Every structure is written in structure tokens, then in C-alpha cells.
Amino acid sequence: MTTLDSASETKDLHVTKEPYQILGFTRARLVFFLLFVAVVAIGPMVLYPIFLMKVYTFIIFACAYNLLLGFTGLMSFGHAAFFGMGAYLCGWTAVNLGLPPSLALLAGTAMGAVLGAIFGWVAIRRTGLYFAMITLALSQMVFFICLRTPFTGGEDGIQGVPRGDLFGFIPLGSDTVLYWTIAVITLLVVVLFNRIIHSPFGQVLRAIRNNPVRAQSLGYNVDRFKLISFIISAGLAGFAGSLKTIVFGIATLTDVSLVPSTEVVLINLVGGIGTIFGPVVGSFIILSIEHFLAPYGPYIFVFQGVVFMFFVLIFRQGLVGELQKLLKKHL
Amino acid sequence: MTEPILQARGISKQFASFTAVDDVNLEVRSGEIHALIGPNGAGKTTCFNLLTGTLPVSKGSILLRGKEITGMSSDAVARRGLVRSFQISSIFPDFTVLNNVRFALQRKRGANLDFWRSENTLNRLNERAQGLLEELGLAEYAQMRAAELPYGRKRALEIATTLALDPEVLLLDEPTSGMGREDIGRVVDIIRKIRTGRTVLMVEHNLSVVEGLCDHVTVLARGKVIAEGTYDEVAKDEQVITAYLGTPHA
């Protein structure tokens, strides 16, 4: 033990050295985060703010998804259920109960989490493809229920959701105020996401992704950790869906369909599964494709298909993942 | 020294119509190094899987310190002080060597649900983890990605991780499998070093390892116990010689 003490002083062993961190970000990540802040600040001068806000809600959604796929090792094909049901409940409570946006957002988030607990409870004992298929089946059931129950407004969806005043004093009716509110929330979510991944809890999740059998043999209740991760992910997805409702004033069947479920996979694949900033970069790219190629109608899907194959075949780690390898730093 | 710490009473495991483990009784006495040997397919690893709750038993019961642990999940068994290593090195490849060991130490913190705290709070475990690495000759590799370790060192890392839980009973599944002679020597030294205050049950293929190391040997063949005793006793046993060499007049 004496040799250890002297050794740590000569800093040959990086044992007691605390890494330099701000907001829980390492230096490389902080650079990335500040770049993102700059984009958020300059963005509305160059691009349509509503488009940017859509990107931000998808960043939150994609972070939620990456927590599960990239850091717990669980592949879900049913995340639209949480996103869409969050969107619906947020809209429904705002319209029918007259809830202020803060409470409507809370309702949508809780919806995602509760639904996540149910999905998780059913699916968590299976792994790999079986897990993915169970989540897919359950989300299709949710879609069908939404199609047939009056509360969603069927094909019309829930329209005219009032933006209201956040916490009673932030008037979201103004596009500028709304933009900055959503932007700050998104930045906070990215900070929170990084914190969760690099917490003792996140350490357990990453170990489970690495080697679930070994984690269990060391005494960790793997199923329980997976379930908690699933619930957090679903709650955050519900929150993203709720924010989307506030921004656009509508919740529709599209939100709960297969579309967001596949988009979120594509976003993470392009950005980088298992990276902190993959969801950010991926959301910008995928939603830009949709936005700027919108005039070409269905050809978007062809283009997205090509992008998907390109990344699967050549850029397996996604953009941020490849950059990570190049810089030899975790991003 | 003599009361059994781990006991298996008539445990069996049936896979469809195949009986992998058939009515096995096992008594591992506290403080001993106990070997489970036998030819390929004798059911040694299945036995391990049953003892640690990795697989449920079809019949029989398992007692740890006289208390029933039959039917418990493998994580619950581990928390009660019975911890295993695997035949194929089971590590966390993306973690650093140090963090592999630290992850085991982390479990003693309790629930580990604190997602709001920085993982730097785990740094206070680094010193203990480093100590364990030193004990197993891995200190210089501490900051290396575990996947990059040479094979023999991965085994050592797995043992270090297992030891980090400070288990009362250590189950080692073929700790020397696939190793060269030099690495085997090191693992045997490690086992000698760590036995103090612990009980070790190990599956072993290499009889020369068993000979010098183990106090007690149980021989399995086709799922059944065919002999028990010290190494010298079982080595003379007719049935054992037959099981290993195939013919009675070898």
C-alpha cells in the first residue's frame, strides 16, 4: 500500500486525478456543447425557427432513444408510442382541462413513463430481436387504439392546442420566446443526458450493455436496471412529444405511427449510437433532409434509404462516432 | 475448518431428454480448495451454473452456510457471497482495466440508482481497485482498455473483478483453460495467494494443476459423481481411470 501512495503522487497512475469538467462535460465534449450553443444562438437568423424547434424536440427524443440503444444495449422499435401518446395527452389536457403548459408537459411526460413501465415490464425479459419485436407489436397496438378512440380525434388529431404561459410568466405565444424556451430546455436535456450516462447509474447501464451476464454474476439485478432505463427513456420521449405539441399546436396519428419510431433509429445511426452528441448531429441531418427535400415528396424516402445504407455499410459508428475514433476522444 | 459452507443435495438438471447433471451431492468445506474434475461433457460447467443460479435446478437443493439458495437468481446468489468466474473470460471490454474492477466494488454502494451524481464519486474506489490489480500483477495495465489485454491477463482481470466482491466462496470455471504454461503458473500462484480466508471451488481440466493445489477432488462423469477424496485417492480409483482413458486396462 505504501508503494501505491507514493506512486499516485508521482502521477504515474491516474488514480486520484479528477478530470477537468464543466457542467459534467469533459473538455472535448464541452467544445461540442459550445458549438451546439452557437448553432442554437445563430440558427434563427438563418433558418425558420419552427423548423429548428422541431429539430430540438427530436434531439430530446433521440437522446431518450440513445440512452436505451447506445448505453443500455436495448433496441426498441416502438418509441413512437411514448412520443405520440405524450403528444396526445399534453394536447388533450391543455385543450380539455385547460391545463397550463407546464402541467400539460408533465402529463405528457408521465404518460410516456407509465406506458414505458408497461412496455418494459412485458419486453424486458427478452433480448435482441425479440425485444425489438415485442416493442414494435405493442406500439402498433397503441397506434390502433389511438385510431379508434375518440380522445385522439381520430384522423383529425387534437388541434388548436394553446401555447399558454409557461410557469405563468413566460408567454409562449410569442415565437421568439417560444424559440428560446425550447432551445434552453433542449440544452438542459443534453446536459442531463450526459449526466445520466456519466453517473454511477450510467456506469451500471454501460456495463450491462458491455456484458449483461457478467454484470448479473457480480450481483447486479440486470432486469431492474434495464427496466428503469426503459422508463426514463420512455418518459423523456413522452416529454419530447409533449414539447412538439406545444410548438405546433397539434397532436396527430403520425406522432404515434411507425414514422417517429424509425426516424429516431435513423437519427442515432447517422449521428452515432452510444455517443452524447450523436442525437444532436443526427437530428439536424435527418430533419434537414426532410425539410429541404419536402418539395420532392416521396423521393425523400428513397434518399433516406440511401443515407441509411451508406451509414450502415461505410460509417457504422455514425458521424460523431467516426469523429470520436479520429480524435481518440469520447464525444 | 470442517463444516460445509456450500452443499448440493441431489441436484439434477434435465435438458429435454438429456440428463446433464444426475443426482449430484457435493460438500465444499470452508477454507478448502475443492476441485471438480471429469472428462469433457461430464456436466462440470452445468453444475456450476446450477450452484450459482445461472440455471434453475430440475431437482434437489443447494445450501450456502446451511441456508437454502435453491431457485435464487444469479445476482441474488452473488450478493450472498457466492461469486463465480466464467470459462470464457468474461470482462467488460469497453471499460478500462481499472474500471472493470471498480465496477465490482461499486455494487457495495447499494442501489446505484443515483443518475444525478457525477461518476467522479466513484473515484474513491480507485485506490482499492488499483490495490487488487497490483495483487494480480495488472497494475501497469490499469488505464488500458480491457479488450486490449492479452488472453492470460484477461483471466487475471476476471479473477480480480471477482475478488473485488470479497466473496466467501469463489467458483472458478476452468481458470487455466486455453493458457500457456507460463500463464498457468501465474494463475495457480494467484489462487494460492487468494485462498486465505476463502473457500474455492474450481472446475479444472488440467490434472497437474489440481494435483498440487486442491485439498479435495470430486470427479464427475456423465453427470454423476464417480469418486471423491484427495487427489491421490481419486487418481488411483479404477472408475476414474476408466472415465479418463476409456478402457479399464489402459
XYZ file of C-alpha atoms in Angstrom:
581
model
C 0.000 0.000 0.000
C 2.874 2.371 0.688
C 4.111 1.917 -2.851
C 0.667 2.844 -4.094
C 0.626 6.104 -2.139
C 3.967 7.229 -3.431
C 3.087 6.139 -6.936
C -0.078 8.192 -7.080
C 1.915 11.245 -6.118
C 4.280 10.783 -8.998
C 1.094 10.656 -11.127
C 2.197 7.571 -12.983
C -1.156 6.185 -12.018
C -4.120 8.321 -12.872
C -5.794 7.082 -9.779
C -6.808 10.138 -7.845
C -6.680 12.600 -10.714
C -10.056 14.279 -11.204
C -10.693 15.014 -14.862
C -11.293 18.637 -15.757
C -15.013 19.169 -16.173
C -17.588 21.902 -16.658
C -21.305 21.047 -16.422
C -20.138 17.434 -16.251
C -18.618 17.661 -19.736
C -15.052 16.650 -20.476
C -13.046 19.183 -22.457
C -13.751 17.616 -25.868
C -17.455 17.368 -25.102
C -17.563 20.929 -23.827
C -16.245 22.128 -27.183
C -19.027 20.217 -28.894
C -21.603 21.572 -26.486
C -20.476 25.172 -27.033
C -20.656 24.610 -30.779
C -24.224 23.463 -30.298
C -24.975 26.551 -28.185
C -23.579 28.703 -31.012
C -25.786 26.947 -33.570
C -28.787 27.472 -31.316
C -27.951 31.182 -30.973
C -27.272 31.870 -34.658
C -29.837 29.418 -36.023
C -32.982 31.578 -36.016
C -31.213 34.282 -38.025
C -30.560 31.813 -40.818
C -33.291 29.197 -40.598
C -37.015 29.049 -39.987
C -37.414 28.926 -36.150
C -40.308 26.453 -36.240
C -38.116 24.051 -38.196
C -35.339 24.461 -35.641
C -37.757 23.796 -32.797
C -38.827 20.594 -34.497
C -35.165 19.604 -34.668
C -34.772 20.355 -30.953
C -37.738 18.216 -29.928
C -36.259 15.402 -31.994
C -32.902 15.878 -30.296
C -34.634 15.221 -26.977
C -36.444 12.240 -28.455
C -33.195 10.890 -29.928
C -31.311 11.351 -26.639
C -34.047 9.323 -24.937
C -33.635 6.624 -27.546
C -29.852 6.624 -27.363
C -29.954 6.107 -23.606
C -31.629 2.792 -24.327
C -29.920 1.663 -27.543
C -26.491 3.216 -27.145
C -25.952 2.914 -23.422
C -28.127 0.034 -22.222
C -27.963 -2.098 -25.360
C -31.715 -2.439 -25.898
C -33.206 -1.893 -29.344
C -36.786 -0.627 -29.297
C -38.933 -0.308 -32.396
C -41.833 1.208 -30.544
C -40.689 4.550 -29.238
C -43.333 6.420 -31.242
C -45.874 5.080 -28.765
C -44.288 7.141 -25.969
C -43.630 10.146 -28.192
C -47.117 10.109 -29.687
C -49.065 9.338 -26.517
C -47.111 12.072 -24.725
C -48.074 14.434 -27.539
C -51.732 13.425 -27.303
C -52.051 13.670 -23.550
C -50.263 17.028 -23.449
C -52.636 18.355 -26.130
C -55.731 16.789 -24.612
C -55.115 18.107 -21.095
C -54.306 21.588 -22.437
C -57.428 21.725 -24.598
C -59.997 19.887 -22.491
C -58.818 20.514 -18.954
C -57.308 23.908 -19.664
C -54.038 22.900 -18.032
C -51.173 25.399 -18.288
C -48.230 24.246 -20.459
C -46.061 23.205 -17.509
C -48.698 20.769 -16.220
C -49.632 19.604 -19.727
C -45.957 18.824 -20.370
C -45.803 16.978 -17.073
C -48.898 14.964 -18.011
C -47.367 14.004 -21.379
C -44.076 13.009 -19.738
C -45.879 10.909 -17.118
C -47.867 9.260 -19.915
C -44.629 8.231 -21.627
C -43.158 6.895 -18.397
C -46.261 4.900 -17.423
C -46.557 3.410 -20.894
C -42.807 2.702 -20.753
C -43.262 0.819 -17.492
C -45.924 -1.351 -19.129
C -43.916 -1.981 -22.319
C -40.768 -2.587 -20.315
C -42.442 -4.975 -17.935
C -43.607 -7.093 -20.859
C -40.485 -6.883 -23.021
C -37.511 -6.685 -20.665
C -37.063 -10.409 -20.166
C -36.332 -10.806 -23.864
C -33.266 -9.520 -25.649
C -32.170 -8.590 -29.152
C -34.626 -9.082 -31.959
C -37.342 -10.478 -29.684
C -37.204 -7.384 -27.533
C -37.462 -5.174 -30.628
C -40.401 -7.173 -31.985
C -42.354 -7.001 -28.721
C -41.945 -3.222 -28.570
C -42.995 -2.992 -32.210
C -46.103 -5.092 -31.596
C -47.095 -3.088 -28.520
C -46.624 0.232 -30.306
C -48.786 -0.984 -33.192
C -51.468 -1.804 -30.650
C -51.187 1.708 -29.253
C -51.486 3.110 -32.769
C -54.648 1.107 -33.383
C -56.173 2.226 -30.089
C -55.380 5.840 -30.972
C -57.006 5.386 -34.368
C -60.231 4.113 -32.799
C -60.706 6.058 -29.576
C -62.428 9.438 -29.673
C -59.957 11.067 -27.276
C -57.323 11.404 -30.021
C -59.685 12.979 -32.530
C -59.028 10.153 -34.985
C -57.753 11.345 -38.351
C -58.101 14.991 -37.337
C -55.926 14.693 -34.273
C -56.058 17.213 -31.454
C -55.872 20.683 -32.916
C -55.588 24.214 -31.633
C -53.570 23.368 -28.544
C -52.953 26.703 -26.799
C -49.325 27.562 -26.046
C -50.228 29.493 -22.914
C -47.753 30.926 -20.448
C -45.037 28.651 -19.092
C -44.990 28.845 -15.282
C -47.495 31.668 -15.668
C -44.986 34.291 -16.777
C -43.228 33.069 -19.941
C -45.592 33.896 -22.825
C -45.037 31.065 -25.287
C -47.428 32.744 -27.705
C -44.526 34.807 -28.957
C -42.432 32.847 -31.460
C -39.194 34.357 -30.158
C -39.952 33.491 -26.536
C -41.068 30.007 -27.572
C -37.871 29.509 -29.559
C -35.596 30.420 -26.678
C -37.625 28.406 -24.184
C -37.424 25.277 -26.315
C -33.749 25.918 -27.053
C -32.813 26.269 -23.373
C -34.850 23.189 -22.445
C -33.065 21.182 -25.151
C -29.633 22.321 -23.990
C -30.583 21.350 -20.450
C -31.731 17.935 -21.633
C -28.377 17.354 -23.343
C -26.608 18.298 -20.090
C -28.916 15.955 -18.169
C -28.395 13.181 -20.719
C -24.617 13.468 -20.354
C -25.011 13.464 -16.582
C -27.142 10.301 -16.578
C -24.667 8.479 -18.814
C -21.744 9.519 -16.626
C -23.298 8.800 -13.274
C -22.857 5.695 -11.135
C -26.218 4.591 -12.529
C -24.993 5.176 -16.087
C -21.896 3.157 -15.298
C -24.110 0.179 -14.476
C -26.066 0.647 -17.707
C -22.889 0.720 -19.775
C -21.632 -2.397 -18.029
C -24.911 -4.139 -18.860
C -24.506 -3.119 -22.485
C -20.955 -4.485 -22.438
C -21.665 -7.797 -20.753
C -25.056 -8.395 -19.112
C -24.246 -11.918 -17.928
C -21.142 -10.765 -16.077
C -22.947 -7.771 -14.570
C -25.557 -10.163 -13.211
C -22.959 -12.573 -11.850
C -21.412 -9.645 -9.956
C -24.706 -9.211 -8.152
C -26.433 -6.507 -10.184
C -30.127 -7.018 -10.829
C -29.827 -6.530 -14.582
C -33.541 -6.665 -15.394
C -34.295 -3.969 -12.868
C -31.677 -1.612 -14.294
C -32.910 -2.259 -17.817
C -36.470 -1.502 -16.757
C -35.511 1.759 -15.050
C -33.525 2.807 -18.108
C -36.522 1.975 -20.278
C -38.868 4.041 -18.113
C -36.522 7.062 -18.130
C -36.176 6.756 -21.887
C -39.931 6.474 -22.405
C -40.639 9.406 -20.078
C -38.147 11.581 -21.924
C -39.701 10.507 -25.243
C -43.111 11.499 -23.868
C -41.647 14.850 -22.880
C -40.302 15.350 -26.421
C -43.711 14.543 -27.892
C -45.388 16.971 -25.481
C -42.998 19.758 -26.460
C -43.774 19.072 -30.105
C -47.479 19.523 -29.376
C -46.826 22.869 -27.673
C -44.703 24.064 -30.621
C -47.064 23.037 -33.427
C -50.347 23.214 -31.526
C -51.383 19.792 -32.819
C -51.029 16.102 -31.946
C -51.777 13.663 -34.746
C -51.742 9.987 -35.637
C -48.390 10.477 -37.374
C -46.774 11.107 -33.975
C -47.783 7.659 -32.752
C -47.164 5.851 -36.077
C -44.121 3.915 -37.226
C -42.610 7.089 -38.680
C -41.079 8.567 -35.499
C -40.024 5.062 -34.386
C -37.901 4.612 -37.497
C -36.766 8.226 -37.709
C -35.282 8.028 -34.245
C -33.306 4.918 -35.180
C -32.045 6.627 -38.330
C -31.083 9.775 -36.413
C -28.991 7.801 -33.968
C -27.428 5.686 -36.664
C -26.374 8.732 -38.651
C -25.280 10.707 -35.605
C -23.608 7.903 -33.685
C -25.150 5.300 -31.393
C -23.638 5.407 -27.937
C -22.300 8.957 -28.203
C -23.536 12.019 -26.338
C -23.744 14.291 -29.384
C -24.848 11.727 -31.955
C -28.544 12.541 -31.369
C -27.829 16.265 -31.867
C -25.944 15.882 -35.138
C -28.267 13.146 -36.415
C -31.427 15.167 -35.759
C -30.069 18.145 -37.677
C -29.152 15.983 -40.649
C -32.234 13.784 -40.892
C -34.732 16.582 -40.311
C -32.874 18.843 -42.755
C -33.228 16.160 -45.398
C -36.955 16.027 -44.726
C -37.300 19.785 -44.616
C -35.288 20.734 -47.679
C -36.338 17.816 -49.835
C -40.014 18.229 -48.927
C -40.873 19.555 -52.434
C -39.802 16.216 -53.927
C -42.440 14.322 -51.982
C -41.967 10.565 -51.698
C -38.425 10.723 -53.084
C -37.405 11.712 -49.545
C -37.843 8.080 -48.521
C -35.611 6.917 -51.350
C -32.969 9.396 -50.307
C -33.309 8.407 -46.643
C -32.939 4.783 -47.656
C -29.699 5.581 -49.456
C -28.422 7.535 -46.432
C -29.341 4.646 -44.175
C -27.440 2.126 -46.321
C -24.480 4.434 -46.685
C -24.085 4.674 -42.928
C -24.706 1.000 -42.258
C -22.157 -0.038 -44.879
C -19.454 2.605 -44.575
C -19.971 4.754 -41.499
C -21.072 2.189 -38.946
C -20.219 4.397 -35.974
C -22.172 7.387 -37.302
C -20.680 10.828 -37.836
C -19.887 11.577 -34.208
C -18.710 8.020 -33.679
C -16.261 8.232 -36.584
C -15.048 11.629 -35.408
C -14.543 10.099 -31.989
C -12.276 7.443 -33.470
C -10.367 10.083 -35.420
C -9.799 12.332 -32.398
C -9.442 9.421 -29.945
C -11.750 11.296 -27.589
C -15.198 10.389 -26.311
C -17.846 12.734 -27.677
C -12.471 -25.864 9.070
C -14.670 -28.870 8.524
C -18.301 -27.759 8.328
C -19.532 -27.481 4.733
C -20.069 -23.926 3.537
C -21.634 -24.968 0.247
C -23.773 -28.030 -0.122
C -25.593 -29.546 -3.048
C -28.161 -32.212 -2.192
C -29.156 -34.471 -5.028
C -29.161 -31.778 -7.690
C -30.169 -32.767 -11.214
C -30.503 -30.911 -14.466
C -32.574 -32.202 -17.319
C -32.339 -30.698 -20.810
C -35.280 -32.214 -22.689
C -34.481 -35.952 -22.533
C -30.800 -35.461 -21.710
C -29.706 -35.514 -18.080
C -26.640 -33.281 -17.838
C -26.330 -33.478 -14.077
C -27.732 -36.510 -12.316
C -28.378 -36.559 -8.581
C -25.108 -34.914 -7.586
C -24.194 -34.471 -3.926
C -21.415 -32.060 -3.170
C -19.978 -30.747 0.063
C -17.474 -27.944 -0.088
C -15.788 -27.390 3.255
C -14.931 -23.955 4.472
C -11.391 -22.826 3.706
C -10.576 -25.585 1.251
C -9.747 -25.563 -2.403
C -12.102 -28.062 -3.908
C -11.756 -29.255 -7.484
C -14.475 -30.549 -9.731
C -12.888 -32.630 -12.468
C -14.028 -35.006 -15.135
C -13.831 -35.674 -18.849
C -15.458 -33.431 -21.449
C -19.217 -33.335 -21.209
C -19.246 -34.634 -17.639
C -21.501 -31.775 -16.527
C -18.972 -29.707 -14.596
C -19.929 -26.342 -16.022
C -23.633 -27.185 -15.792
C -23.033 -27.996 -12.141
C -21.516 -24.542 -11.719
C -24.442 -22.940 -13.466
C -26.797 -24.702 -11.067
C -24.839 -23.762 -7.957
C -24.765 -20.077 -8.907
C -28.383 -19.855 -10.018
C -27.393 -19.191 -13.629
C -29.599 -22.180 -14.482
C -32.517 -23.447 -12.389
C -32.178 -26.979 -10.993
C -34.641 -29.644 -12.112
C -34.391 -31.405 -8.776
C -32.533 -31.148 -5.492
C -31.451 -28.280 -3.287
C -28.447 -26.043 -2.728
C -27.395 -24.657 0.612
C -24.966 -21.864 1.349
C -23.886 -21.701 5.003
C -26.771 -24.054 5.746
C -29.330 -21.700 4.185
C -31.314 -22.636 1.155
C -30.388 -20.740 -2.024
C -32.158 -23.037 -4.480
C -34.091 -21.125 -7.123
C -32.493 -17.748 -6.411
C -31.410 -15.630 -9.362
C -27.696 -15.407 -10.032
C -27.426 -11.796 -8.850
C -29.105 -12.681 -5.553
C -26.692 -15.607 -5.077
C -23.749 -13.293 -5.779
C -24.970 -10.840 -3.153
C -24.938 -13.672 -0.622
C -21.235 -14.224 -1.138
C -21.017 -16.938 -3.773
C -19.347 -15.420 -6.819
C -18.136 -17.089 -9.967
C -15.821 -16.544 -12.877
C -16.505 -17.863 -16.357
C -14.773 -20.362 -18.605
C -14.580 -17.838 -21.412
C -13.056 -14.684 -19.973
C -15.977 -12.526 -19.040
C -14.919 -8.910 -18.765
C -16.286 -5.501 -19.731
C -14.291 -4.952 -22.920
C -15.001 -1.218 -23.366
C -14.083 -0.322 -19.797
C -10.545 0.336 -18.681
C -8.930 -2.441 -16.679
C -9.265 -0.328 -13.557
C -12.955 0.341 -14.161
C -13.624 -3.363 -14.614
C -12.588 -3.937 -11.028
C -14.130 -0.706 -9.814
C -17.467 -1.752 -11.244
C -17.481 -4.759 -8.921
C -16.572 -2.563 -5.949
C -19.359 -0.184 -6.936
C -22.006 -2.751 -6.101
C -21.394 -2.395 -2.389
C -22.592 1.211 -2.610
C -26.107 -0.183 -2.640
C -28.824 0.662 -5.146
C -26.645 2.604 -7.608
C -29.639 4.477 -8.954
C -28.108 7.935 -8.444
C -28.264 9.171 -12.034
C -27.885 12.805 -10.968
C -24.444 12.362 -9.434
C -21.152 12.530 -11.320
C -19.336 9.257 -11.809
C -16.351 11.004 -10.213
C -17.959 9.997 -6.924
C -16.723 6.515 -7.807
C -13.113 7.682 -7.851
C -12.774 6.994 -4.155
C -12.930 3.310 -5.077
C -9.958 3.662 -7.408
C -7.382 3.041 -4.747
C -8.873 -0.283 -3.706
C -9.284 -1.288 -7.328
C -5.672 -0.416 -8.011
C -4.656 -2.462 -4.980
C -6.436 -5.519 -6.364
C -4.829 -5.010 -9.754
C -1.455 -4.869 -8.080
C -2.176 -8.083 -6.220
C -2.801 -9.831 -9.541
C 0.094 -8.228 -11.387
C -2.093 -5.982 -13.512
C -1.159 -2.593 -12.082
C 0.658 -1.395 -15.181
C -2.378 -2.087 -17.360
C -4.814 -0.066 -15.234
C -5.658 2.550 -17.858
C -5.692 0.168 -20.820
C -8.975 -0.795 -22.477
C -9.764 -4.258 -21.144
C -10.395 -5.610 -24.656
C -6.746 -4.987 -25.493
C -5.343 -7.172 -22.702
C -3.574 -10.376 -23.683
C -5.586 -13.534 -23.005
C -3.848 -14.652 -19.836
C -4.187 -11.193 -18.325
C -7.898 -11.180 -19.075
C -8.240 -14.242 -16.875
C -6.351 -12.468 -14.140
C -8.581 -9.428 -14.570
C -11.670 -11.570 -14.253
C -10.332 -13.037 -11.027
C -9.509 -9.542 -9.750
C -13.068 -8.442 -10.512
C -14.467 -11.485 -8.744
C -12.225 -10.875 -5.739
C -13.359 -7.262 -5.541
C -16.671 -8.534 -4.218
C -14.720 -10.166 -1.400
C -16.700 -13.383 -1.770
C -16.693 -16.050 0.872
C -16.940 -18.731 -1.758
C -15.236 -18.365 -5.097
C -16.246 -20.505 -8.039
C -13.652 -20.602 -10.793
C -14.659 -22.217 -14.049
C -11.528 -23.594 -15.702
C -9.296 -20.709 -14.678
C -6.404 -22.048 -16.755
C -8.258 -23.083 -19.900
C -6.517 -22.190 -23.126
C -3.390 -20.913 -21.404
C 0.262 -21.489 -21.997
C 2.400 -22.974 -19.236
C 3.717 -19.650 -18.005
C 0.233 -18.189 -17.640
C -0.976 -21.353 -15.898
C 1.798 -20.977 -13.357
C 0.759 -17.420 -12.678
C -2.907 -18.296 -12.207
C -2.005 -21.115 -9.816
C 0.095 -18.663 -7.816
C -2.824 -16.260 -7.767
C -5.205 -18.927 -6.477
C -2.723 -19.851 -3.744
C -2.460 -16.220 -2.781
C -6.170 -15.513 -2.611
C -7.256 -18.625 -0.777
C -6.670 -17.190 2.676
C -9.987 -16.683 4.381
C -11.909 -18.025 1.421
C -13.279 -21.199 0.015
C -12.578 -22.021 -3.610
C -14.437 -24.453 -5.812
C -12.918 -24.837 -9.232
C -13.578 -26.758 -12.384
C -10.285 -27.875 -13.833
C -9.184 -29.851 -16.821
C -5.516 -29.775 -16.174
C -4.762 -32.512 -13.645
C -1.281 -31.254 -12.893
C -2.854 -28.035 -11.662
C -5.247 -29.963 -9.438
C -2.538 -32.196 -8.022
C -0.518 -29.539 -6.293
C -3.278 -27.128 -5.483
C -6.500 -28.725 -4.369
C -7.332 -30.228 -0.973
C -10.324 -32.154 -2.142
C -11.393 -33.531 -5.501
C -14.772 -34.608 -6.814
C -14.835 -36.499 -10.086
C -17.835 -36.245 -12.371
C -18.552 -38.463 -15.362
C -21.727 -38.408 -17.443
C -23.425 -36.199 -14.899
C -22.718 -38.430 -11.894
C -20.196 -38.284 -9.067
C -17.935 -41.294 -9.543
C -15.255 -40.591 -6.961
C -14.322 -38.250 -4.166
C -11.337 -37.674 -1.934
C -7.829 -36.267 -2.071
C -6.075 -36.140 -5.396
C -4.003 -39.224 -4.623
C -7.080 -41.183 -3.637
C -9.089 -40.422 -6.741
C -6.086 -40.834 -9.041
C -5.921 -44.499 -8.008
C -9.635 -45.088 -8.434
C -10.470 -47.652 -11.132
C -13.595 -45.851 -12.264
C -11.758 -42.576 -12.624
C -9.041 -44.125 -14.727
C -11.687 -45.710 -16.919
C -13.577 -42.465 -17.307
C -10.462 -40.603 -18.324
C -8.818 -43.184 -20.506
C -11.791 -45.079 -21.841
C -10.571 -48.648 -21.232
C -10.064 -50.440 -17.916
C -6.631 -51.719 -18.927
C -5.004 -48.525 -20.001
